[in-house]
């Protein structure tokens, strides 16, 4: 049975009612058509000023990184590139071993700057940088370097997201952001425990946590402490694996079922006080 049309006369012509307009624009129930949804999702989320701010911060970091590289001793830069496979990482490690030994302080400065830059601007490949730290510096020093760089980079990403992150996260992960906001709202009193759980376990990607945390009003001191402590277990696994690059075939080998089970066990122990408190409230 066809829906009734309501029309109104005015301004020299016929005007469809709001009900008819909603049907015409999105179908029954006021739903948007697929083409309309596609148009909205394809729209760039940043305003001109927000994009200009992002570019300005990016160029500032690039300039600082370039100045640091200018102060470093000469090297065969043709052999230096960010690895994307384990084979490329082995080659890079062989090329850098002597350089890192001869110019340790300068190399560490360049390594830290590169790692923080990648972490701040969400450039893939930091896991290879963590493996490289283990291969070149050993477990203890490599772990300290990786946790320090990851924490500083995540903190920079936190403040960058505070500046321009809301439209980007809402554009890329609207459902995940709503879920995260609801979960944070339930655990305000034990927020550190929950953030530690998220950092230790692969429940949510670290990239999403870095970007979404300021949007859902997570205090920076909690974000910082959870990042600093929560990244230690996974970083230890990665850095330790860097000592045996020859036995590693793929990055996927780092996190097998046994490793993931241990991480979730540690995370479950940390979040246990939060679950007990919620149980008492319900009782």
XYZ file of C-alpha atoms in Angstrom:
283
model
C 0.000 0.000 0.000
C 1.538 3.298 -1.058
C 2.321 5.847 1.606
C 0.180 8.940 1.603
C 1.789 12.088 0.284
C 1.361 15.385 2.101
C 1.822 18.487 0.047
C 1.681 22.137 0.948
C 1.066 25.048 -1.334
C 3.181 28.124 -0.912
C 5.779 30.368 -2.468
C 4.324 29.760 -5.898
C 4.638 25.978 -6.000
C 4.256 22.624 -4.344
C 6.461 21.648 -1.417
C 6.797 18.079 -0.226
C 6.437 17.478 3.484
C 9.361 16.460 5.696
C 8.170 12.857 5.650
C 8.299 12.740 1.868
C 11.716 14.395 1.853
C 13.077 11.811 4.252
C 11.740 9.009 2.076
C 13.220 10.577 -1.017
C 16.588 11.177 0.591
C 17.042 7.957 2.490
C 14.212 5.494 2.091
C 11.889 4.118 4.745
C 12.365 5.077 8.360
C 14.506 8.105 7.537
C 17.569 5.968 6.819
C 20.271 7.414 4.651
C 20.874 5.916 1.273
C 24.163 4.053 0.704
C 25.324 6.820 -1.604
C 24.707 9.420 1.103
C 26.619 7.356 3.670
C 29.466 6.906 1.239
C 29.581 10.645 0.640
C 29.785 11.338 4.361
C 32.471 8.714 5.006
C 34.570 9.935 2.094
C 34.552 13.535 3.294
C 37.922 14.642 4.702
C 37.401 15.094 8.459
C 39.750 18.028 9.130
C 39.074 21.684 8.516
C 41.638 23.759 6.692
C 43.017 25.203 9.931
C 43.241 21.794 11.622
C 45.055 20.363 8.624
C 47.410 23.361 8.573
C 48.131 22.784 12.273
C 48.921 19.119 11.653
C 51.241 19.965 8.754
C 52.960 22.621 10.890
C 53.636 20.184 13.734
C 54.790 17.525 11.252
C 57.236 19.924 9.578
C 58.536 21.005 12.985
C 59.322 17.385 13.865
C 60.885 16.748 10.446
C 63.093 19.828 10.811
C 64.273 18.693 14.241
C 64.953 15.188 12.935
C 66.906 16.597 9.982
C 69.031 18.784 12.254
C 69.874 15.766 14.427
C 70.920 13.762 11.375
C 73.180 16.619 10.253
C 75.124 16.388 13.515
C 75.720 12.639 13.179
C 78.997 11.228 11.800
C 78.955 10.328 8.094
C 77.563 6.958 7.071
C 76.555 5.047 3.953
C 72.989 6.384 3.877
C 72.215 4.353 0.770
C 72.084 1.253 2.976
C 69.857 2.851 5.603
C 66.112 2.481 5.219
C 63.200 1.536 7.433
C 62.803 -2.249 7.264
C 59.490 -3.802 6.302
C 60.481 -7.468 6.577
C 62.682 -9.555 8.863
C 65.162 -10.052 6.012
C 65.535 -6.282 5.556
C 65.943 -5.915 9.326
C 68.816 -8.430 9.362
C 70.557 -6.490 6.585
C 70.061 -3.194 8.413
C 71.389 -4.680 11.631
C 74.553 -5.889 9.881
C 75.079 -2.449 8.321
C 74.555 -0.582 11.595
C 76.427 -2.839 14.030
C 79.851 -1.225 13.546
C 78.404 2.305 13.365
C 76.427 1.824 16.596
C 79.549 0.525 18.319
C 81.827 3.379 17.162
C 79.355 6.257 17.667
C 77.097 4.942 20.405
C 75.803 8.263 21.802
C 75.073 9.772 18.375
C 73.457 6.569 17.184
C 71.184 6.353 20.223
C 70.126 9.977 19.685
C 69.281 9.271 16.046
C 67.510 6.016 16.935
C 65.386 7.649 19.646
C 64.466 10.585 17.410
C 63.368 8.281 14.601
C 61.352 6.024 16.928
C 59.556 8.942 18.595
C 58.824 10.528 15.222
C 57.283 7.278 13.916
C 55.256 6.763 17.092
C 53.979 10.347 17.141
C 52.756 10.347 13.551
C 51.530 6.748 13.520
C 54.061 5.570 10.931
C 54.099 1.733 10.758
C 57.323 -0.081 11.562
C 58.084 0.605 15.231
C 58.044 -3.144 15.938
C 61.104 -3.485 13.679
C 62.753 -0.646 15.599
C 62.112 -2.583 18.826
C 63.645 -5.739 17.365
C 66.636 -3.680 16.203
C 67.139 -2.358 19.744
C 67.378 -5.904 21.069
C 69.771 -6.945 18.311
C 72.119 -3.973 18.831
C 71.897 -3.178 22.558
C 70.835 -6.382 24.299
C 67.776 -7.005 26.446
C 68.176 -4.549 29.335
C 69.379 -1.479 27.445
C 67.153 -2.304 24.495
C 64.103 -2.594 26.751
C 64.836 0.748 28.440
C 65.218 2.428 25.047
C 62.045 0.923 23.579
C 59.826 1.676 26.590
C 61.194 5.232 26.818
C 60.692 5.946 23.111
C 57.278 4.300 22.948
C 56.078 6.257 25.987
C 57.387 9.608 24.727
C 56.005 8.956 21.231
C 52.615 7.908 22.590
C 52.521 11.042 24.763
C 53.272 13.246 21.739
C 50.514 11.439 19.836
C 48.170 12.039 22.803
C 48.690 15.809 22.654
C 48.541 15.869 18.866
C 45.199 14.073 19.050
C 44.038 16.546 21.691
C 44.656 19.238 19.094
C 43.098 17.676 15.977
C 42.232 14.050 16.794
C 38.496 14.128 17.461
C 37.309 14.452 13.828
C 39.851 11.870 12.646
C 38.925 9.212 15.220
C 35.203 9.862 14.770
C 35.694 9.467 11.029
C 37.819 6.303 11.134
C 36.383 4.384 14.112
C 32.975 5.805 15.144
C 31.656 2.539 16.646
C 34.908 1.684 18.397
C 35.092 5.201 19.857
C 31.558 4.929 21.289
C 32.419 1.529 22.803
C 35.656 2.881 24.292
C 33.899 5.916 25.759
C 31.239 3.711 27.371
C 33.859 1.398 28.880
C 35.878 4.318 30.241
C 32.723 5.784 31.771
C 32.098 2.542 33.692
C 35.616 2.418 35.131
C 36.413 6.001 36.141
C 37.309 5.012 39.725
C 39.756 2.271 38.633
C 40.825 3.801 35.346
C 44.522 3.049 35.743
C 43.838 -0.678 36.091
C 41.721 -0.695 32.948
C 44.269 1.296 30.946
C 47.014 -1.071 32.090
C 44.900 -3.991 30.912
C 44.474 -2.385 27.491
C 48.194 -1.652 27.197
C 49.311 -5.135 28.209
C 46.807 -7.090 26.130
C 46.065 -6.658 22.409
C 42.383 -5.936 23.131
C 42.565 -2.561 21.376
C 45.339 -1.356 19.045
C 47.854 1.001 20.660
C 47.318 3.433 17.788
C 43.629 3.731 18.654
C 44.370 4.105 22.384
C 46.870 6.902 21.728
C 44.424 8.827 19.547
C 41.188 8.177 21.437
C 42.384 8.685 25.030
C 42.287 12.517 25.067
C 38.922 12.441 23.276
C 37.285 10.368 26.035
C 38.884 12.575 28.732
C 41.477 10.176 30.096
C 43.817 12.255 32.316
C 47.336 12.452 30.939
C 49.005 11.200 34.128
C 46.942 7.992 33.961
C 47.645 7.630 30.244
C 51.379 8.156 30.844
C 51.676 5.717 33.764
C 49.623 3.039 31.993
C 51.765 3.406 28.877
C 55.076 3.378 30.733
C 54.239 0.283 32.786
C 51.849 -1.504 30.447
C 54.204 -1.614 27.464
C 56.965 -3.404 29.385
C 55.774 -7.035 28.901
C 55.209 -6.815 25.126
C 58.373 -4.734 24.677
C 60.392 -7.325 26.569
C 59.115 -10.072 24.271
C 59.981 -8.060 21.170
C 63.410 -6.882 22.357
C 64.374 -10.385 23.477
C 63.375 -11.742 20.066
C 65.812 -9.253 18.510
C 68.702 -11.269 19.975
C 67.770 -14.167 17.689
C 66.881 -12.489 14.409
C 68.306 -15.447 12.495
C 65.645 -17.747 13.972
C 62.775 -15.324 13.370
C 60.855 -15.856 10.137
C 58.006 -13.373 10.534
C 56.713 -10.740 12.933
C 53.709 -13.007 13.517
C 56.028 -15.497 15.233
C 56.493 -13.017 18.087
C 52.966 -13.398 19.399
C 51.967 -17.041 19.346
C 49.174 -18.523 21.446
C 51.407 -19.063 24.474
C 52.665 -15.470 24.460
C 49.179 -14.012 24.056
C 47.904 -16.216 26.880
C 50.602 -14.891 29.218
C 49.792 -11.280 28.292
C 46.077 -11.799 28.895
C 46.827 -13.515 32.219
C 48.882 -10.519 33.379
C 46.164 -8.156 32.158
C 43.442 -10.150 33.917
C 45.320 -9.971 37.228
C 45.641 -6.202 36.878
C 41.969 -5.608 36.007
C 40.706 -8.029 38.704
C 40.213 -5.280 41.374
C 37.994 -3.366 38.934
C 35.814 -6.419 38.288
C 35.470 -7.122 42.025
C 34.427 -3.520 42.727
C 31.750 -3.663 40.021
C 30.476 -6.945 41.483
C 30.098 -5.365 44.937
C 28.200 -2.427 43.441
C 25.748 -4.747 41.687
C 25.231 -6.749 44.885
